[in-house]
Tab-separated table of C-alpha atoms and ligand atoms in Angstrom:
chain	number	residue	atom	x	y	z
A	169	MET	CA	90.089	21.885	86.588
A	170	GLN	CA	92.505	20.699	89.121
A	171	CYS	CA	89.785	22.233	91.515
A	172	ALA	CA	86.593	20.254	90.173
A	173	TRP	CA	89.061	17.267	89.847
A	174	SER	CA	90.332	17.399	93.729
A	175	ALA	CA	86.395	17.941	94.328
A	176	CYS	CA	85.631	14.456	92.306
A	177	ALA	CA	88.923	12.451	94.608
A	178	LEU	CA	87.087	13.838	97.405
A	179	VAL	CA	83.921	12.915	96.806
A	180	LEU	CA	85.420	9.611	95.608
A	181	THR	CA	87.464	8.836	98.714
A	182	ILE	CA	84.158	9.568	100.790
A	183	ALA	CA	82.538	7.153	99.075
A	184	VAL	CA	84.483	4.575	99.227
A	185	ALA	CA	85.783	5.956	102.633
A	186	ALA	CA	81.068	5.361	103.654
A	187	CYS	CA	81.390	1.450	101.727
A	188	THR	CA	84.048	0.036	103.159
A	189	GLY	CA	82.627	1.015	106.780
A	190	SER	CA	85.958	3.092	106.854
A	191	THR	CA	86.030	6.492	108.097
A	192	ILE	CA	89.041	9.354	106.982
A	193	PRO	CA	90.017	10.012	109.911
A	194	THR	CA	89.366	13.955	111.379
A	195	ALA	CA	91.940	16.602	109.379
A	196	GLN	CA	94.977	17.292	111.636
A	197	ALA	CA	95.078	21.411	112.802
A	198	PRO	CA	97.064	23.189	113.867
A	199	THR	CA	97.641	22.604	117.268
A	200	GLY	CA	98.441	25.020	119.483
A	201	GLN	CA	100.754	25.206	122.201
A	202	GLN	CA	100.972	29.142	122.667
A	203	THR	CA	98.000	29.250	124.440
A	204	ALA	CA	98.741	32.867	126.659
A	205	PRO	CA	101.293	36.008	125.461
A	206	ALA	CA	103.861	36.728	126.836
A	207	PRO	CA	104.567	39.046	129.814
A	208	GLY	CA	102.733	42.975	129.444
A	209	GLY	CA	101.326	41.531	126.259
A	210	SER	CA	97.524	40.833	124.984
A	211	VAL	CA	95.069	38.638	123.864
A	212	ARG	CA	94.925	39.720	120.184
A	213	THR	CA	91.600	38.399	118.405
A	214	PHE	CA	91.348	38.231	114.894
A	215	GLU	CA	88.838	36.559	112.066
A	216	LEU	CA	89.430	35.635	108.506
A	217	THR	CA	86.794	34.234	105.982
A	218	ALA	CA	88.310	33.248	102.835
A	219	ALA	CA	85.708	33.227	100.536
A	220	PRO	CA	85.037	33.017	95.751
A	221	THR	CA	84.286	37.344	95.765
A	222	ARG	CA	84.813	39.936	93.156
A	223	ILE	CA	86.982	42.693	93.432
A	224	GLU	CA	87.696	45.444	91.540
A	225	LEU	CA	91.757	46.963	90.141
A	226	GLN	CA	90.231	49.932	88.157
A	227	PRO	CA	86.795	50.354	87.169
A	228	GLY	CA	85.972	48.082	84.117
A	229	LEU	CA	89.100	45.564	85.077
A	230	THR	CA	87.245	43.470	88.054
A	231	ALA	CA	88.757	40.102	88.945
A	232	SER	CA	86.793	36.299	90.312
A	233	VAL	CA	89.293	36.530	93.298
A	234	TRP	CA	88.851	33.877	96.265
A	235	ALA	CA	89.932	36.581	99.746
A	236	PHE	CA	90.165	36.897	103.013
A	237	ASN	CA	87.533	39.198	104.311
A	238	GLY	CA	86.795	40.633	100.960
A	239	THR	CA	88.870	41.815	99.950
A	240	VAL	CA	92.861	41.936	98.406
A	241	PRO	CA	94.972	42.497	100.125
A	242	GLY	CA	93.304	40.802	103.271
A	243	PRO	CA	92.236	42.734	106.652
A	244	LEU	CA	96.381	44.464	108.217
A	245	ILE	CA	96.654	42.541	111.405
A	246	ARG	CA	98.910	44.311	113.147
A	247	VAL	CA	99.641	43.830	117.076
A	248	ARG	CA	103.327	44.728	119.153
A	249	GLN	CA	105.598	42.244	120.611
A	250	GLY	CA	104.840	39.954	122.514
A	251	ASP	CA	101.046	39.513	122.266
A	252	LEU	CA	99.545	36.369	121.294
A	253	ILE	CA	97.343	36.308	117.732
A	254	VAL	CA	94.717	34.627	117.393
A	255	VAL	CA	93.233	34.136	114.295
A	256	HIS	CA	90.740	32.470	114.335
A	257	LEU	CA	90.030	31.152	109.946
A	258	ARG	CA	86.846	29.898	108.203
A	259	ASN	CA	86.744	28.823	105.107
A	260	ARG	CA	83.609	29.468	102.752
A	261	LEU	CA	86.156	28.029	98.951
A	262	PRO	CA	85.217	25.309	97.403
A	263	VAL	CA	88.682	23.755	98.325
A	264	GLY	CA	90.658	22.999	101.241
A	265	THR	CA	93.100	25.928	102.737
A	266	THR	CA	95.347	26.515	105.274
A	267	ILE	CA	97.205	30.279	106.901
A	268	HIS	CA	100.990	30.170	106.973
A	269	TRP	CA	102.334	33.430	108.281
A	270	HIS	CA	105.225	34.300	106.388
A	271	GLY	CA	109.030	35.607	108.181
A	272	LEU	CA	107.231	34.354	111.804
A	273	ALA	CA	109.391	31.680	114.055
A	274	VAL	CA	106.730	30.511	115.137
A	275	PRO	CA	106.408	26.394	116.516
A	276	ASN	CA	105.618	24.036	114.123
A	277	GLY	CA	101.835	23.204	114.506
A	278	GLU	CA	101.071	26.860	113.575
A	279	ASP	CA	102.545	27.174	110.413
A	280	GLY	CA	100.540	26.362	108.196
A	281	VAL	CA	101.540	24.434	105.471
A	282	ALA	CA	99.469	21.768	103.801
A	283	GLY	CA	100.626	18.055	104.578
A	284	VAL	CA	104.248	19.437	106.002
A	285	THR	CA	102.327	20.398	109.573
A	286	GLN	CA	98.487	20.691	109.043
A	287	ASP	CA	96.371	19.130	107.380
A	288	PRO	CA	94.235	21.510	104.965
A	289	VAL	CA	90.486	23.095	106.512
A	290	PRO	CA	88.256	21.212	104.694
A	291	SER	CA	85.334	23.620	103.544
A	292	GLY	CA	82.808	24.803	105.192
A	293	ARG	CA	85.117	23.649	108.025
A	294	SER	CA	86.958	26.119	110.483
A	295	ALA	CA	90.006	26.145	112.428
A	296	THR	CA	92.575	28.551	115.308
A	297	TYR	CA	95.654	29.848	114.756
A	298	ALA	CA	97.986	30.738	117.749
A	299	PHE	CA	100.995	32.467	117.979
A	300	VAL	CA	102.539	34.871	120.507
A	301	ALA	CA	104.684	37.850	118.439
A	302	ARG	CA	108.252	36.994	118.731
A	303	THR	CA	109.623	39.817	116.369
A	304	ALA	CA	108.118	42.955	115.254
A	305	GLY	CA	108.234	44.011	112.212
A	306	THR	CA	107.048	43.301	108.416
A	307	TYR	CA	105.635	40.580	107.468
A	308	TRP	CA	102.819	38.789	105.743
A	309	TYR	CA	100.529	35.578	105.822
A	310	HIS	CA	99.132	33.769	102.130
A	311	SER	CA	97.441	30.360	102.087
A	312	HIS	CA	100.130	27.324	101.491
A	313	GLN	CA	97.436	25.162	100.306
A	314	ARG	CA	98.029	25.045	96.587
A	315	GLY	CA	99.466	28.186	97.163
A	316	ALA	CA	100.267	28.557	93.085
A	317	GLU	CA	96.501	28.787	92.728
A	318	GLN	CA	95.463	30.617	96.321
A	319	VAL	CA	97.650	33.085	97.121
A	320	ASP	CA	97.575	33.423	92.994
A	321	ARG	CA	94.663	33.525	93.548
A	322	GLY	CA	94.337	36.848	96.039
A	323	LEU	CA	94.642	34.639	99.957
A	324	TYR	CA	97.224	36.765	101.854
A	325	GLY	CA	97.477	39.949	103.422
A	326	LEU	CA	99.716	42.099	105.666
A	327	LEU	CA	101.126	41.170	109.180
A	328	VAL	CA	102.840	43.766	111.458
A	329	ILE	CA	103.844	43.543	114.691
A	330	ASP	CA	105.253	46.691	116.505
A	331	PRO	CA	108.523	46.589	119.149
A	332	GLY	CA	107.794	47.096	122.909
A	333	ARG	CA	105.182	48.434	124.768
A	334	ALA	CA	105.708	51.879	122.970
A	335	ALA	CA	102.651	52.843	121.089
A	336	PRO	CA	103.326	52.333	117.540
A	337	ASP	CA	103.486	55.981	115.396
A	338	SER	CA	100.840	54.024	113.019
A	339	GLN	CA	100.411	57.668	111.663
A	340	ALA	CA	104.331	57.749	110.074
A	341	ASP	CA	103.325	54.350	108.290
A	342	ARG	CA	102.713	53.579	104.675
A	343	PHE	CA	102.051	50.559	102.575
A	344	LEU	CA	102.973	49.801	99.237
A	345	VAL	CA	101.074	45.771	98.943
A	346	TYR	CA	102.733	44.791	94.870
A	347	ASP	CA	100.972	42.162	92.958
A	348	GLU	CA	100.063	40.154	89.659
A	349	TRP	CA	97.076	39.621	87.507
A	350	PRO	CA	96.055	37.813	84.890
A	351	LEU	CA	94.917	38.630	81.827
A	352	GLY	CA	91.045	37.546	81.264
A	353	LEU	CA	90.870	37.786	84.645
A	354	GLU	CA	87.386	36.180	84.203
A	355	MET	CA	89.296	32.319	83.533
A	356	PRO	CA	87.816	30.129	86.288
A	357	SER	CA	92.121	29.613	87.122
A	358	PRO	CA	95.357	31.074	86.367
A	359	PRO	CA	97.774	29.783	84.522
A	360	ALA	CA	99.940	26.986	85.989
A	361	ASP	CA	103.188	26.863	84.913
A	362	GLY	CA	106.164	28.866	84.408
A	363	GLY	CA	106.191	29.109	80.280
A	364	ALA	CA	104.338	30.843	78.088
A	365	ALA	CA	101.245	31.342	80.216
A	366	MET	CA	102.408	33.777	82.351
A	367	SER	CA	102.551	36.155	79.966
A	368	ALA	CA	98.996	36.567	80.313
A	369	TYR	CA	100.013	37.589	83.424
A	370	VAL	CA	99.618	42.278	82.429
A	371	THR	CA	98.234	43.842	84.995
A	372	VAL	CA	100.266	44.860	88.892
A	373	SER	CA	98.486	46.056	91.490
A	374	VAL	CA	99.484	48.145	94.423
A	375	ASN	CA	97.340	47.138	97.856
A	376	GLY	CA	94.845	45.353	95.899
A	377	LYS	CA	94.622	48.149	92.677
A	378	SER	CA	95.624	49.054	89.062
A	379	GLY	CA	96.935	51.687	86.700
A	380	PRO	CA	94.740	55.338	87.569
A	381	ALA	CA	92.828	52.907	91.044
A	382	ILE	CA	95.620	53.106	92.540
A	383	GLU	CA	95.505	54.986	95.680
A	384	PRO	CA	97.705	58.059	96.246
A	385	ILE	CA	99.765	58.539	99.609
A	386	ASN	CA	99.501	61.230	101.410
A	387	VAL	CA	102.158	62.654	103.702
A	388	ILE	CA	103.742	65.892	105.639
A	389	PRO	CA	106.501	68.070	104.566
A	390	GLY	CA	109.322	67.504	106.987
A	391	SER	CA	107.726	64.568	108.910
A	392	LYS	CA	109.425	60.933	108.936
A	393	VAL	CA	107.083	58.603	106.241
A	394	ARG	CA	107.836	55.165	106.609
A	395	LEU	CA	106.998	52.595	103.687
A	396	ARG	CA	106.705	49.239	104.218
A	397	MET	CA	106.730	47.474	101.371
A	398	LEU	CA	106.054	43.296	100.056
A	399	ASN	CA	105.587	42.022	97.070
A	400	ALA	CA	103.360	39.154	97.527
A	401	GLY	CA	103.272	38.355	93.051
A	402	TYR	CA	105.417	35.924	91.751
A	403	LEU	CA	108.650	38.311	89.987
A	404	VAL	CA	111.356	40.947	91.210
A	405	HIS	CA	110.591	44.237	90.862
A	406	PHE	CA	112.256	47.201	91.430
A	407	VAL	CA	110.693	49.957	93.960
A	408	ARG	CA	112.092	53.766	92.308
A	409	LEU	CA	111.319	56.337	94.160
A	410	ASP	CA	111.787	60.099	92.358
A	411	GLY	CA	112.386	63.360	94.328
A	412	VAL	CA	113.615	61.483	97.843
A	413	THR	CA	116.018	59.716	99.134
A	414	VAL	CA	115.905	57.216	101.315
A	415	ARG	CA	117.299	54.182	104.174
A	416	VAL	CA	116.539	50.659	104.355
A	417	VAL	CA	115.730	50.167	108.351
A	418	ALA	CA	114.060	46.899	107.718
A	419	PHE	CA	115.112	43.906	105.468
A	420	ASP	CA	112.163	41.315	105.429
A	421	GLY	CA	110.816	43.102	109.087
A	422	HIS	CA	114.568	42.835	110.871
A	423	GLU	CA	115.612	46.223	111.652
A	424	VAL	CA	118.620	47.457	110.514
A	425	SER	CA	120.561	50.389	111.690
A	426	GLY	CA	123.279	53.386	110.132
A	427	GLY	CA	121.445	52.457	106.331
A	428	ARG	CA	123.462	54.824	103.711
A	429	LEU	CA	120.721	57.139	102.227
A	430	THR	CA	120.029	56.315	98.126
A	431	SER	CA	118.148	56.544	95.612
A	432	ASP	CA	119.070	53.329	93.752
A	433	ALA	CA	115.837	51.637	92.680
A	434	LEU	CA	114.795	48.683	95.179
A	435	PRO	CA	114.719	45.404	94.328
A	436	LEU	CA	111.785	43.016	95.810
A	437	GLY	CA	111.382	39.330	94.832
A	438	PRO	CA	108.505	37.035	95.097
A	439	GLY	CA	108.185	37.126	99.537
A	440	GLU	CA	110.373	39.810	100.153
A	441	ARG	CA	109.669	42.801	102.422
A	442	MET	CA	111.453	45.947	102.777
A	443	ASP	CA	110.892	49.175	104.784
A	444	VAL	CA	112.227	52.425	103.993
A	445	GLU	CA	112.261	55.811	106.000
A	446	PHE	CA	112.212	59.579	104.272
A	447	THR	CA	111.193	62.956	105.339
A	448	ALA	CA	108.880	64.045	102.575
A	449	PRO	CA	109.303	66.644	100.642
A	450	GLN	CA	108.005	70.238	99.981
A	451	ARG	CA	106.617	68.621	96.801
A	452	GLY	CA	105.474	65.614	95.721
A	453	PHE	CA	106.674	62.528	93.617
A	454	TRP	CA	106.092	59.457	92.836
A	455	ILE	CA	106.555	55.539	93.215
A	456	SER	CA	107.379	53.401	90.318
A	457	LEU	CA	108.438	50.417	89.384
A	458	GLN	CA	111.117	50.252	86.764
A	459	GLU	CA	112.539	47.015	84.243
A	460	GLY	CA	108.391	45.193	84.812
A	461	PHE	CA	107.749	42.862	83.437
A	462	PRO	CA	104.543	42.440	82.944
A	463	PRO	CA	105.039	46.600	82.063
A	464	SER	CA	104.436	48.258	84.819
A	465	ALA	CA	103.869	52.405	84.279
A	466	GLY	CA	100.510	51.332	85.343
A	467	ALA	CA	101.820	50.592	88.911
A	468	ALA	CA	102.617	53.939	89.793
A	469	VAL	CA	102.178	55.216	93.520
A	470	GLU	CA	101.982	59.623	93.599
A	471	VAL	CA	102.383	61.177	96.867
A	472	GLU	CA	100.584	64.194	97.036
A	473	ALA	CA	102.161	66.331	100.188
A	474	ASP	CA	100.098	67.395	102.319
A	475	GLY	CA	98.410	67.903	98.943
A	476	ARG	CA	99.847	71.284	98.071
A	477	ALA	CA	102.312	70.564	95.551
A	478	ARG	CA	101.256	67.927	92.381
A	479	ALA	CA	104.268	65.784	91.443
A	480	GLN	CA	105.139	65.218	88.006
A	481	GLY	CA	105.044	62.708	86.220
A	482	PRO	CA	106.301	59.349	86.633
A	483	PRO	CA	110.033	58.870	85.427
A	484	ALA	CA	109.368	57.912	81.304
A	485	ASP	CA	110.783	54.040	79.922
A	486	GLY	CA	114.215	53.804	79.711
A	487	ASP	CA	114.743	56.209	82.318
A	488	ILE	CA	116.235	53.893	84.777
A	489	ARG	CA	118.207	54.091	87.678
A	490	PRO	CA	120.981	51.557	89.343
A	491	VAL	CA	119.508	48.088	91.621
A	492	LEU	CA	120.248	48.708	95.349
A	493	ASP	CA	122.973	45.757	95.816
A	494	ILE	CA	121.404	44.557	99.670
A	495	PHE	CA	124.180	42.559	99.666
A	496	ALA	CA	126.596	45.709	99.474
A	497	TYR	CA	124.149	47.689	101.761
A	498	GLY	CA	126.566	47.249	105.064
A	499	ALA	CA	123.959	48.169	107.602
A	500	ARG	CA	123.381	46.012	111.322
A	501	ALA	CA	120.634	44.498	112.152
A	502	ALA	CA	120.338	43.764	116.076
A	503	ASP	CA	118.838	40.062	116.272
A	504	SER	CA	121.537	38.129	114.587
A	505	PRO	CA	120.470	34.733	114.459
A	506	TRP	CA	124.574	34.058	113.322
A	507	PRO	CA	127.069	34.330	116.625
A	508	GLN	CA	129.977	36.930	115.315
A	509	GLY	CA	132.662	34.091	113.692
A	510	ALA	CA	130.942	31.598	114.083
A	511	VAL	CA	131.258	27.810	112.360
A	512	ALA	CA	128.765	25.923	110.840
A	513	THR	CA	128.192	22.467	112.402
A	514	ARG	CA	125.568	21.521	109.517
A	515	ALA	CA	126.124	22.782	105.926
A	516	PHE	CA	123.957	22.330	103.434
A	517	THR	CA	124.294	23.526	99.380
A	518	LEU	CA	121.235	23.243	97.214
A	519	THR	CA	122.332	23.916	93.244
A	520	LEU	CA	119.251	25.623	91.800
A	521	THR	CA	117.870	24.304	88.415
A	522	GLU	CA	115.292	24.370	85.520
A	523	VAL	CA	115.120	21.499	83.732
A	524	ALA	CA	112.466	20.567	80.728
A	525	ARG	CA	110.421	17.879	80.808
A	526	GLY	CA	111.366	15.638	78.214
A	527	PRO	CA	107.260	13.794	76.448
A	528	GLY	CA	106.840	10.295	78.967
A	529	SER	CA	108.852	11.798	81.399
A	530	THR	CA	108.309	10.133	84.470
A	531	ALA	CA	109.869	13.229	86.831
A	532	ALA	CA	106.245	14.015	88.312
A	533	SER	CA	106.421	14.812	91.497
A	534	MET	CA	102.206	14.379	93.399
A	535	PRO	CA	98.278	14.906	91.917
A	536	GLY	CA	97.290	17.779	91.828
A	537	MET	CA	101.181	19.377	91.962
A	538	GLU	CA	100.741	22.491	89.046
A	539	MET	CA	103.413	21.207	86.544
A	540	GLY	CA	104.574	22.944	84.334
A	541	ASP	CA	106.608	22.720	81.219
A	542	VAL	CA	109.375	22.587	83.656
A	543	LEU	CA	110.145	21.286	87.080
A	544	TYR	CA	112.685	23.017	89.287
A	545	GLU	CA	114.828	21.284	90.798
A	546	ILE	CA	116.693	21.076	94.053
A	547	ASN	CA	119.472	19.478	93.451
A	548	GLY	CA	118.463	17.738	90.562
A	549	LYS	CA	115.363	16.643	92.289
A	550	ALA	CA	111.824	17.975	92.390
A	551	PHE	CA	110.120	18.130	95.769
A	552	PRO	CA	108.884	15.668	96.996
A	553	ALA	CA	112.141	13.550	95.846
A	554	THR	CA	114.507	16.515	97.815
A	555	ASP	CA	116.799	15.701	100.116
A	556	ILE	CA	115.198	16.430	103.657
A	557	LEU	CA	118.337	18.916	105.992
A	558	GLU	CA	118.108	17.403	108.772
A	559	VAL	CA	119.204	18.925	111.735
A	560	SER	CA	119.427	19.332	115.431
A	561	ALA	CA	118.641	21.878	118.201
A	562	THR	CA	122.060	23.863	118.851
A	563	ASP	CA	123.248	23.229	115.647
A	564	ARG	CA	125.051	26.569	113.371
A	565	VAL	CA	123.362	26.364	109.974
A	566	ALA	CA	124.366	27.117	106.879
A	567	ILE	CA	122.813	26.765	103.396
A	568	THR	CA	124.466	27.852	100.366
A	569	PHE	CA	121.848	28.095	97.476
A	570	ILE	CA	123.428	28.136	93.961
A	571	ASN	CA	121.483	28.856	91.245
A	572	ARG	CA	122.203	27.356	87.591
A	573	GLY	CA	119.475	28.131	85.754
A	574	ARG	CA	117.949	31.006	84.068
A	575	MET	CA	115.773	32.559	86.514
A	576	ASP	CA	115.217	34.528	89.101
A	577	HIS	CA	114.435	32.729	92.363
A	578	SER	CA	113.425	33.527	96.177
A	579	MET	CA	114.594	31.474	98.373
A	580	HIS	CA	112.613	30.884	101.445
A	581	LEU	CA	113.464	29.571	104.528
A	582	HIS	CA	110.092	28.659	107.104
A	583	GLY	CA	110.632	28.641	110.994
A	584	HIS	CA	114.427	30.811	111.029
A	585	ALA	CA	115.454	34.510	110.513
A	586	PHE	CA	118.778	33.937	108.582
A	587	GLN	CA	121.618	36.224	108.526
A	588	LEU	CA	122.904	37.072	105.001
A	589	LEU	CA	126.518	35.497	105.498
A	590	GLU	CA	128.254	35.591	101.766
A	591	ARG	CA	127.520	36.191	98.284
A	592	ASP	CA	129.803	34.805	95.630
A	593	ARG	CA	131.850	33.525	98.717
A	594	ASN	CA	132.377	36.712	98.977
A	595	ALA	CA	131.448	37.746	103.349
A	596	VAL	CA	128.524	40.054	103.365
A	597	PRO	CA	129.444	42.708	104.879
A	598	GLY	CA	126.889	44.508	107.913
A	599	VAL	CA	124.511	42.210	109.590
A	600	ILE	CA	121.155	41.744	107.668
A	601	VAL	CA	118.669	39.570	108.566
A	602	LYS	CA	115.615	38.269	106.113
A	603	ASP	CA	114.075	34.939	105.502
A	604	THR	CA	113.623	35.167	101.996
A	605	VAL	CA	116.324	36.039	99.996
A	606	VAL	CA	116.682	36.592	96.103
A	607	VAL	CA	119.135	34.462	94.121
A	608	ARG	CA	119.813	35.338	91.041
A	609	PRO	CA	121.288	33.272	88.447
A	610	GLY	CA	124.954	32.267	88.809
A	611	VAL	CA	125.253	33.753	91.533
A	612	SER	CA	125.626	31.386	94.701
A	613	VAL	CA	124.372	33.101	98.258
A	614	THR	CA	124.789	31.674	102.129
A	615	VAL	CA	122.623	32.014	105.263
A	616	GLY	CA	122.793	30.761	108.007
A	617	PHE	CA	120.960	30.220	111.568
A	618	VAL	CA	120.859	28.399	114.597
A	619	ALA	CA	118.580	26.103	114.370
A	620	ASP	CA	116.182	26.788	117.637
A	621	ASN	CA	112.941	25.422	116.582
A	622	PRO	CA	112.341	21.535	116.715
A	623	GLY	CA	109.990	20.668	113.030
A	624	TRP	CA	108.805	20.618	110.115
A	625	TRP	CA	110.663	23.820	108.000
A	626	MET	CA	109.823	24.420	104.307
A	627	VAL	CA	112.629	25.537	101.992
A	628	HIS	CA	111.143	27.316	99.079
A	629	CYS	CA	111.195	28.919	95.781
A	630	HIS	CA	108.913	32.321	96.619
A	631	GLU	CA	107.872	32.183	93.197
A	632	LEU	CA	104.903	30.207	93.704
A	633	HIS	CA	104.454	29.035	90.742
A	634	HIS	CA	108.218	26.976	91.375
A	635	SER	CA	107.604	25.398	93.696
A	636	ALA	CA	104.712	24.061	92.324
A	637	GLY	CA	106.756	22.641	90.463
A	638	GLY	CA	109.282	20.901	92.620
A	639	MET	CA	111.422	23.442	94.425
A	640	MET	CA	110.445	22.723	97.110
A	641	ALA	CA	112.652	20.819	100.148
A	642	LEU	CA	112.218	20.105	103.939
A	643	LEU	CA	114.584	21.039	107.360
A	644	HIS	CA	114.259	18.445	109.879
A	645	TYR	CA	114.844	18.836	113.245
A	646	THR	CA	116.004	15.133	114.534
A	647	GLY	CA	112.975	13.491	116.488
A	648	ALA	CA	110.516	15.648	115.831
A	649	PRO	CA	107.159	14.216	114.667
A	650	ARG	CA	105.935	15.098	111.270
A	651	LEU	CA	102.088	16.328	112.212
A	652	SER	CA	100.896	15.481	108.916
A	653	SER	CA	101.608	14.040	105.423
A	654	LEU	CA	101.144	14.623	101.667
A	655	GLY	CA	98.188	13.990	98.956
A	656	GLY	CA	95.473	11.310	101.578
A	657	PRO	CA	91.711	12.131	102.244
A	658	TYR	CA	92.092	16.626	102.185
A	659	GLN	CA	94.820	16.813	99.592
A	660	ALA	CA	97.631	18.432	100.824
A	661	VAL	CA	99.614	20.731	98.683
A	662	PRO	CA	102.285	22.758	100.076
A	663	ASP	CA	102.522	24.729	97.681
B	48	C2O	CU1	105.361	32.756	101.697
B	48	C2O	CU2	106.329	29.094	102.215
B	48	C2O	O1	105.709	30.627	102.174
B	49	CU	CU1	112.289	30.268	91.379
């Protein structure tokens, strides 16, 4: 319904513009300030066409999706550090769209946030993004126009940047991309709110397949394997590997050293990535999700040890492992964005709450936002009424998220990586650098970074139903121009 409504509104806008003789301004495109790779890098060009299509999650279960190049996840974008990434987006969707590069500190004009850094690319039109791949690691890309709908429908993919000039040891890499899909996949649009409709999600997919259709992973016994995991969905998942111990080697793309071996279940919140390494055993095993909702038994991945020894079945329900506490993991990233012992020059506290909307509530945020019965608020306000976090270049910025609600909130900052500084006022050991952090109910988390990338940047929950329901704010560098505004002729909705 929302899509139909948007399309009508757009047609109406055009008609009105035509009658009055005025014209709609050309859609603000990505600004493309970076045109050359770093010294030694190359120009890598990719074509991404966003279009409706159908995918088969497993035999008998097909879904009507919106996808990049016809697959969910979209194609893997893999480059080397220093390369210039050039992406031509063609929009064959019935509505406007954008691409955001989650976790990458790109120039503001390439960030792909509708209504903040660009206008949605209209249906039938194209746009080009270009930016230098500065930091190695596991990242991802996804729509940032009406993301609660568009990412949910399938508009996302992985982006991996290999370090330096060394050849990537891609033989050793395996990928696990988790997502959830609604029951009744033929629905014209996914459920719009965080309430009862959520229970409509019943299928977890791994790399775009569910249940028996999930591709096994093949490994050579004795070899080192790097598993790059992404949660593209809206729920926290707990990934367990039965039969090996693993070492975490990267959080949200940021390489760490000195991490201990663990057999704990690995928490992966919406938008988060984690890379782990293990030595492939002689015998096959299973990678599965525990404590899952929706029921995640169907999301188990079989690891075949060179195809020889078959694994026993995945763990039984109720066989639950402790969950790795990443705040206590103690590994060290080399690329700390927080000088040791630094004192913040700007400190913000963002208190996160969920508030039932009373009948007749006027607390609606903006037309087109997917508002359910619950508002997801920051300091008592829903976007776009949330306070702007105003900073200046070179500020040392600390943000404390306090979760006073009952749900997990996976808080993500655009344009920067941050270091985990404190949990519940206790210093976080080691150096853990991330761009997304799950703040559990009752918990406070402080992150820090140096302001070094001017612009207008989103801070929001990556449970996109929550961001669409208000849990978004903007971080602004004093003096930085705003490249696009909310609503307007292109119906920009930035969740
Ligand atoms: Cu994954 Cu605001 O982004
Ligand atoms: Cu949330």
